[in-house]
Short mmCIF file of C-alpha atoms in Angstrom, two decimals:
data_model
loop_
_atom_site.label_atom_id
_atom_site.label_comp_id
_atom_site.label_asym_id
_atom_site.label_seq_id
_atom_site.Cartn_x
_atom_site.Cartn_y
_atom_site.Cartn_z
CA MET A 1 4.79 -167.98 -3.60
CA THR A 2 5.43 -171.63 -4.48
CA TYR A 3 8.88 -173.28 -4.46
CA ASN A 4 10.32 -176.89 -4.42
CA LEU A 5 11.75 -178.16 -1.16
CA SER A 6 12.43 -181.92 -2.05
CA PRO A 7 10.67 -184.73 -4.01
CA HIS A 8 6.94 -184.93 -3.24
CA ILE A 9 6.99 -181.88 -0.98
CA ARG A 10 6.00 -178.30 -1.97
CA VAL A 11 5.59 -175.03 -0.10
CA ARG A 12 2.69 -172.92 -1.09
CA SER A 13 2.33 -169.52 0.80
CA GLY A 14 4.23 -171.08 3.74
CA ILE A 15 2.24 -174.20 4.02
CA TYR A 16 3.76 -177.61 3.11
CA HIS A 17 1.96 -179.87 0.60
CA PHE A 18 2.56 -183.46 -0.60
CA VAL A 19 2.53 -183.81 -4.34
CA ARG A 20 3.13 -186.98 -6.29
CA ARG A 21 2.43 -188.03 -9.87
CA VAL A 22 0.21 -191.07 -10.32
CA PRO A 23 1.93 -193.94 -12.25
CA ALA A 24 0.71 -194.20 -15.82
CA ASP A 25 -0.48 -197.78 -15.28
CA LEU A 26 -2.82 -196.67 -12.37
CA GLN A 27 -4.19 -193.33 -13.81
CA GLN A 28 -7.58 -194.87 -14.63
CA HIS A 29 -8.20 -195.14 -10.84
CA TYR A 30 -7.83 -191.28 -10.43
CA ARG A 31 -9.60 -188.13 -11.75
CA SER A 32 -6.23 -186.38 -11.77
CA ASP A 33 -2.78 -187.40 -12.93
CA ARG A 34 -1.33 -186.46 -9.59
CA VAL A 35 -1.98 -186.57 -5.84
CA SER A 36 -1.90 -183.31 -3.96
CA ILE A 37 -2.58 -183.17 -0.31
CA SER A 38 -2.08 -180.23 2.12
CA LEU A 39 0.14 -181.26 5.07
CA ARG A 40 -1.31 -178.34 7.16
CA THR A 41 1.85 -177.32 8.64
CA ARG A 42 4.63 -174.75 8.40
CA SER A 43 7.13 -177.01 10.24
CA THR A 44 9.75 -178.66 8.01
CA ASN A 45 10.22 -181.57 10.43
CA ALA A 46 6.50 -182.22 10.73
CA ALA A 47 6.17 -181.92 6.90
CA TYR A 48 8.90 -184.52 6.33
CA ARG A 49 7.27 -187.08 8.69
CA SER A 50 3.74 -186.67 7.22
CA ALA A 51 5.13 -186.81 3.66
CA MET A 52 7.09 -189.94 4.26
CA SER A 53 4.17 -191.65 5.94
CA ILE A 54 1.83 -190.73 3.06
CA ASN A 55 4.39 -191.83 0.44
CA GLN A 56 4.65 -195.31 2.20
CA ARG A 57 0.95 -195.69 2.26
CA LEU A 58 0.59 -194.83 -1.46
CA ASP A 59 3.29 -197.28 -2.39
CA ASP A 60 1.35 -199.97 -0.46
CA TYR A 61 -1.95 -199.03 -1.98
CA TRP A 62 -0.55 -198.88 -5.52
CA HIS A 63 1.19 -202.27 -4.99
CA GLY A 64 -2.32 -203.70 -4.01
CA LEU A 65 -3.86 -202.26 -7.14
CA ARG A 66 -1.31 -203.80 -9.32
CA LEU A 67 -1.71 -207.15 -7.62
CA GLN A 68 -5.47 -207.10 -8.34
CA LYS A 69 -4.68 -207.08 -12.08
CA MET A 70 -2.46 -210.17 -11.86
CA ALA A 71 -3.76 -213.71 -12.21
CA VAL A 72 -3.65 -215.63 -9.10
CA PRO A 73 -0.40 -217.74 -9.12
CA ALA A 74 -0.82 -221.48 -9.02
CA LEU A 75 -4.71 -221.21 -9.13
CA HIS A 76 -4.87 -224.70 -10.48
CA LEU A 77 -3.41 -226.00 -7.27
CA VAL A 78 -6.16 -224.54 -5.04
CA ILE A 79 -8.52 -227.26 -3.53
CA ASP A 80 -12.23 -226.77 -3.61
CA GLY A 81 -14.06 -225.33 -0.70
CA GLU A 82 -13.64 -222.22 1.40
CA ALA A 83 -10.10 -221.60 2.40
CA ASP A 84 -9.21 -221.04 5.95
CA VAL A 85 -7.82 -217.42 5.97
CA THR A 86 -7.48 -217.08 9.67
CA ASP A 87 -4.19 -215.67 10.82
CA ASN A 88 -3.03 -217.93 13.55
CA ASN A 89 0.29 -216.31 14.00
CA PRO A 90 1.20 -214.82 17.44
CA THR A 91 -0.21 -211.39 18.32
CA MET A 92 2.12 -208.60 19.33
CA MET A 93 1.84 -209.25 23.16
CA GLU A 94 2.06 -213.05 22.49
CA ALA A 95 5.18 -212.38 20.61
CA VAL A 96 6.55 -210.40 23.64
CA ASP A 97 5.95 -213.37 25.86
CA SER A 98 7.52 -215.78 23.52
CA TYR A 99 10.49 -213.42 23.22
CA LEU A 100 11.09 -213.13 26.82
CA LEU A 101 10.85 -216.79 27.34
CA LEU A 102 13.45 -217.36 24.58
CA LYS A 103 15.73 -214.68 26.22
CA LYS A 104 15.21 -215.86 29.72
CA ASP A 105 18.94 -216.36 30.25
CA LYS A 106 19.48 -212.58 29.59
CA GLN A 107 16.59 -211.17 31.45
CA SER A 108 16.81 -208.37 33.95
CA PRO A 109 13.87 -206.30 35.48
CA THR A 110 14.83 -203.45 33.13
CA PHE A 111 14.95 -205.79 30.00
CA ILE A 112 11.59 -207.25 30.83
CA ARG A 113 9.93 -203.91 31.46
CA ALA A 114 11.39 -202.38 28.11
CA ALA A 115 10.10 -205.37 26.05
CA LYS A 116 6.70 -205.32 27.61
CA ARG A 117 6.39 -201.62 27.34
CA ASN A 118 7.48 -201.47 23.75
CA GLY A 119 5.08 -204.33 22.74
CA ARG A 120 2.20 -202.52 24.61
CA TYR A 121 3.01 -199.33 22.68
CA VAL A 122 2.44 -201.19 19.34
CA ALA A 123 -0.71 -202.85 20.62
CA GLU A 124 -2.19 -199.60 21.77
CA ALA A 125 -1.29 -197.75 18.69
CA LEU A 126 -2.10 -200.45 15.96
CA GLY A 127 -4.03 -203.00 17.87
CA ASN A 128 -2.96 -206.28 19.28
CA ARG A 129 -2.92 -208.11 16.08
CA PRO A 130 -0.93 -211.03 14.64
CA ILE A 131 2.65 -209.77 13.93
CA THR A 132 2.37 -210.80 10.28
CA SER A 133 -0.71 -208.48 9.81
CA TYR A 134 1.17 -205.18 10.32
CA SER A 135 2.24 -203.37 7.16
CA SER A 136 4.92 -200.85 6.48
CA SER A 137 2.15 -198.26 6.54
CA ASP A 138 1.20 -199.37 10.02
CA ALA A 139 4.86 -199.05 11.10
CA ALA A 140 4.91 -195.44 9.65
CA THR A 141 1.72 -194.67 11.64
CA PHE A 142 3.29 -196.09 14.75
CA ARG A 143 6.42 -193.89 14.15
CA ASP A 144 4.33 -190.84 13.84
CA HIS A 145 2.30 -191.80 16.98
CA LEU A 146 5.53 -191.94 19.06
CA PHE A 147 6.60 -188.58 17.71
CA GLU A 148 3.26 -187.06 18.64
CA LYS A 149 3.75 -188.36 22.10
CA GLY A 150 6.72 -186.12 22.32
CA LEU A 151 9.38 -188.82 22.20
CA SER A 152 12.82 -187.85 20.75
CA LEU A 153 14.27 -189.46 17.61
CA GLY A 154 16.71 -191.51 19.83
CA SER A 155 13.87 -192.93 21.89
CA VAL A 156 11.74 -193.79 18.79
CA LYS A 157 14.73 -195.62 17.26
CA ARG A 158 15.27 -197.60 20.38
CA ILE A 159 11.63 -198.59 20.59
CA PHE A 160 11.71 -199.71 16.87
CA GLY A 161 14.93 -201.60 17.53
CA SER A 162 13.19 -203.49 20.30
CA VAL A 163 10.12 -204.24 18.27
CA ARG A 164 12.20 -205.47 15.40
CA SER A 165 14.11 -207.78 17.59
CA ILE A 166 10.98 -209.13 19.15
CA ILE A 167 9.29 -209.87 15.73
CA ASN A 168 12.38 -211.16 14.08
CA LEU A 169 13.20 -213.74 16.76
CA VAL A 170 9.55 -214.95 17.15
CA MET A 171 9.19 -215.24 13.22
CA ARG A 172 12.34 -217.37 13.10
CA GLU A 173 11.41 -219.59 16.03
CA HIS A 174 7.82 -220.17 14.64
CA GLY A 175 9.01 -220.70 11.14
CA ILE A 176 6.86 -217.72 9.83
CA GLU A 177 7.60 -216.59 6.37
CA GLY A 178 7.42 -212.98 5.29
CA SER A 179 9.06 -209.71 6.17
CA ASN A 180 9.08 -207.57 9.35
CA ALA A 181 6.97 -204.54 8.78
CA PHE A 182 9.20 -202.58 11.25
CA ALA A 183 12.49 -203.55 9.65
CA ARG A 184 12.96 -200.55 7.20
CA THR A 185 10.81 -197.64 8.59
CA TYR A 186 12.04 -194.36 7.48
CA MET A 187 13.26 -192.15 10.33
CA PRO A 188 13.64 -188.46 9.69
CA ASP A 189 16.98 -186.73 10.10
CA ARG A 190 16.26 -184.51 12.99
CA ASP A 191 18.48 -183.17 15.88
CA ASP A 192 16.14 -183.04 18.89
CA SER A 193 18.48 -184.64 21.47
CA GLN A 194 19.47 -182.50 24.36
CA ASP A 195 23.05 -182.16 25.26
CA ARG A 196 23.97 -182.82 28.73
CA LEU A 197 26.22 -180.13 30.03
CA PRO A 198 28.95 -181.09 32.56
CA ILE A 199 28.51 -180.00 36.23
CA PRO A 200 30.59 -176.85 36.92
CA GLN A 201 33.67 -177.62 39.01
CA ASP A 202 32.66 -175.22 41.75
CA LYS A 203 29.32 -177.04 42.20
CA MET A 204 31.01 -180.43 42.05
CA ASN A 205 33.38 -179.37 44.92
CA ILE A 206 30.22 -178.34 47.03
CA LEU A 207 28.53 -181.61 46.33
CA GLN A 208 31.67 -183.63 47.18
CA LYS A 209 32.22 -181.79 50.40
CA ALA A 210 28.46 -182.37 51.41
CA CYS A 211 28.96 -186.02 50.61
CA GLN A 212 31.87 -186.24 53.09
CA GLU A 213 30.07 -184.33 55.77
CA THR A 214 26.93 -186.45 55.63
CA ASP A 215 29.06 -189.71 55.24
CA ASP A 216 26.35 -192.31 54.70
CA GLU A 217 25.77 -195.09 52.03
CA MET A 218 23.89 -192.77 49.64
CA ARG A 219 26.57 -190.15 49.68
CA TRP A 220 29.30 -192.72 49.19
CA LEU A 221 27.48 -193.71 45.94
CA ILE A 222 27.38 -190.05 44.79
CA ALA A 223 30.99 -189.60 45.72
CA LEU A 224 32.13 -192.73 44.07
CA ILE A 225 30.66 -191.85 40.71
CA SER A 226 31.65 -188.11 40.86
CA ASP A 227 35.40 -188.76 40.27
CA THR A 228 35.19 -192.00 38.17
CA GLY A 229 32.46 -191.25 35.51
CA MET A 230 30.99 -194.75 36.22
CA ARG A 231 27.31 -195.39 35.18
CA LEU A 232 25.03 -195.60 38.25
CA SER A 233 24.17 -199.24 37.68
CA GLU A 234 27.88 -200.05 37.35
CA ALA A 235 28.46 -198.54 40.84
CA VAL A 236 25.32 -199.97 42.43
CA GLY A 237 26.27 -203.55 41.27
CA LEU A 238 29.76 -203.54 42.64
CA HIS A 239 30.99 -206.42 44.72
CA LYS A 240 33.73 -205.50 47.33
CA ASP A 241 36.03 -207.84 45.53
CA ASP A 242 35.88 -205.41 42.55
CA ILE A 243 37.61 -202.61 44.65
CA PHE A 244 41.44 -202.75 44.91
CA LEU A 245 42.98 -200.29 47.40
CA GLU A 246 46.32 -202.12 47.79
CA GLY A 247 49.07 -201.57 45.40
CA PRO A 248 50.47 -198.42 43.77
CA ILE A 249 47.24 -197.56 41.86
CA PRO A 250 43.98 -197.92 43.74
CA HIS A 251 41.29 -198.87 41.28
CA ILE A 252 37.94 -200.54 40.50
CA VAL A 253 37.40 -203.44 38.16
CA VAL A 254 34.07 -202.96 36.28
CA LYS A 255 32.88 -206.40 34.99
CA THR A 256 29.77 -208.34 34.28
CA HIS A 257 28.11 -210.01 37.34
CA PRO A 258 25.13 -212.45 37.43
CA TRP A 259 23.14 -209.69 39.06
CA ARG A 260 24.22 -206.80 36.82
CA ARG A 261 25.04 -206.91 33.09
CA LEU A 262 27.10 -204.28 31.45
CA LYS A 263 25.80 -201.93 28.72
CA THR A 264 28.37 -203.01 26.15
CA LYS A 265 31.49 -205.24 26.00
CA SER A 266 33.73 -202.29 26.10
CA SER A 267 32.18 -201.22 29.39
CA ALA A 268 34.35 -203.74 31.12
CA ARG A 269 37.33 -201.63 32.41
CA HIS A 270 39.65 -200.68 35.08
CA ILE A 271 38.98 -197.26 36.69
CA THR A 272 41.54 -195.38 38.77
CA LEU A 273 40.33 -194.18 42.16
CA VAL A 274 41.28 -190.62 43.08
CA GLY A 275 39.94 -187.72 45.16
CA THR A 276 36.51 -188.24 46.55
CA SER A 277 35.93 -191.54 44.81
CA LEU A 278 38.93 -192.95 46.64
CA TRP A 279 37.48 -191.68 49.94
CA ALA A 280 34.12 -193.28 49.14
CA ALA A 281 35.82 -196.68 48.16
CA ARG A 282 37.66 -196.76 51.44
CA ARG A 283 34.46 -196.09 53.48
CA LEU A 284 32.68 -198.92 51.62
CA LEU A 285 35.39 -201.46 52.47
CA GLU A 286 35.16 -200.56 55.95
CA HIS A 287 31.72 -202.08 56.35
CA GLY A 288 31.25 -205.65 56.49
CA ASN A 289 28.78 -206.50 53.58
CA ASP A 290 29.98 -208.27 50.51
CA TYR A 291 28.19 -205.96 48.22
CA ALA A 292 29.17 -202.30 47.91
CA PHE A 293 25.56 -201.03 48.16
CA PRO A 294 23.46 -203.83 49.75
CA ARG A 295 20.39 -201.65 49.95
CA TYR A 296 20.14 -201.96 46.15
CA CYS A 297 22.22 -205.11 45.28
CA ASP A 298 21.79 -208.41 47.08
CA GLY A 299 23.48 -210.80 44.62
CA GLN A 300 20.25 -211.61 42.89
CA THR A 301 19.14 -208.29 41.57
CA CYS A 302 20.56 -204.91 41.07
CA ASN A 303 18.06 -202.08 41.41
CA ALA A 304 19.72 -198.93 40.05
CA ASN A 305 16.32 -197.31 39.27
CA SER A 306 15.53 -197.35 43.03
CA ALA A 307 18.97 -195.81 43.78
CA SER A 308 18.34 -193.17 41.16
CA ALA A 309 14.95 -192.22 42.62
CA ALA A 310 16.47 -192.02 46.20
CA LEU A 311 19.43 -189.86 45.08
CA ASN A 312 17.04 -187.40 43.28
CA LYS A 313 15.30 -186.78 46.53
CA TRP A 314 18.38 -185.34 48.10
#
């Protein structure tokens, strides 16, 4: 049985195929008037990803064939002798270094790690080449490579966003003409995110009771976020001046600090302290350090990842 699924995709006996008609002006390059390729999958999501990648590669290839037929523009202006065709533009990893240098006022360990990691992903999948040498086909290959590694759609989009930002900024700073190959890469519409279910209240009560019984810095951190909904990094980066227990409504002021940025501008807010979080805030102020959690925040850096790793061991 054969039936249509969408443009360029067909299902034959349960197997997806890519089918596209060859443009009339390019049919002399083909033995058939259409391209037909088995995608070798029964998965709709996998078929869409493969088909979009093949489609982009065909568009690039056909564009190249058409350019070959054109006369070279401004050929009369070309000087005699062999032209220097070496691409001296920054490579992917050089672009990462340049990007981090330009963004030095916003750097945090997490920001630096993410930029270097995402640049390394590109270099490993496509080669550490000049950023202008990547094509839209390369970007599609990189997207498929990330999906094959098991990354979710959200993670792939974040990586592409980082790579786009790196290349865009470096191209502007170096006066490089051209387009960013990673700017308009197709992303499939797939729902592979995992919903995080709330902790049942009975288990939350047990956890909060255990925090009060153990009564140490790590348990104060858990207790503080349990009734406030704060992000871990927000709590770890608190200064004691951010905690207000006097007055009719005890609360915490979440704001940007030199040692800890906020995820978004709207993350700056006041949070009322109640229940176990109020107990934790009182315990924090009873100790003399200026920082709520000096083990992970010293006024220079805020290491929420270390706090997370330590909490996961409990």
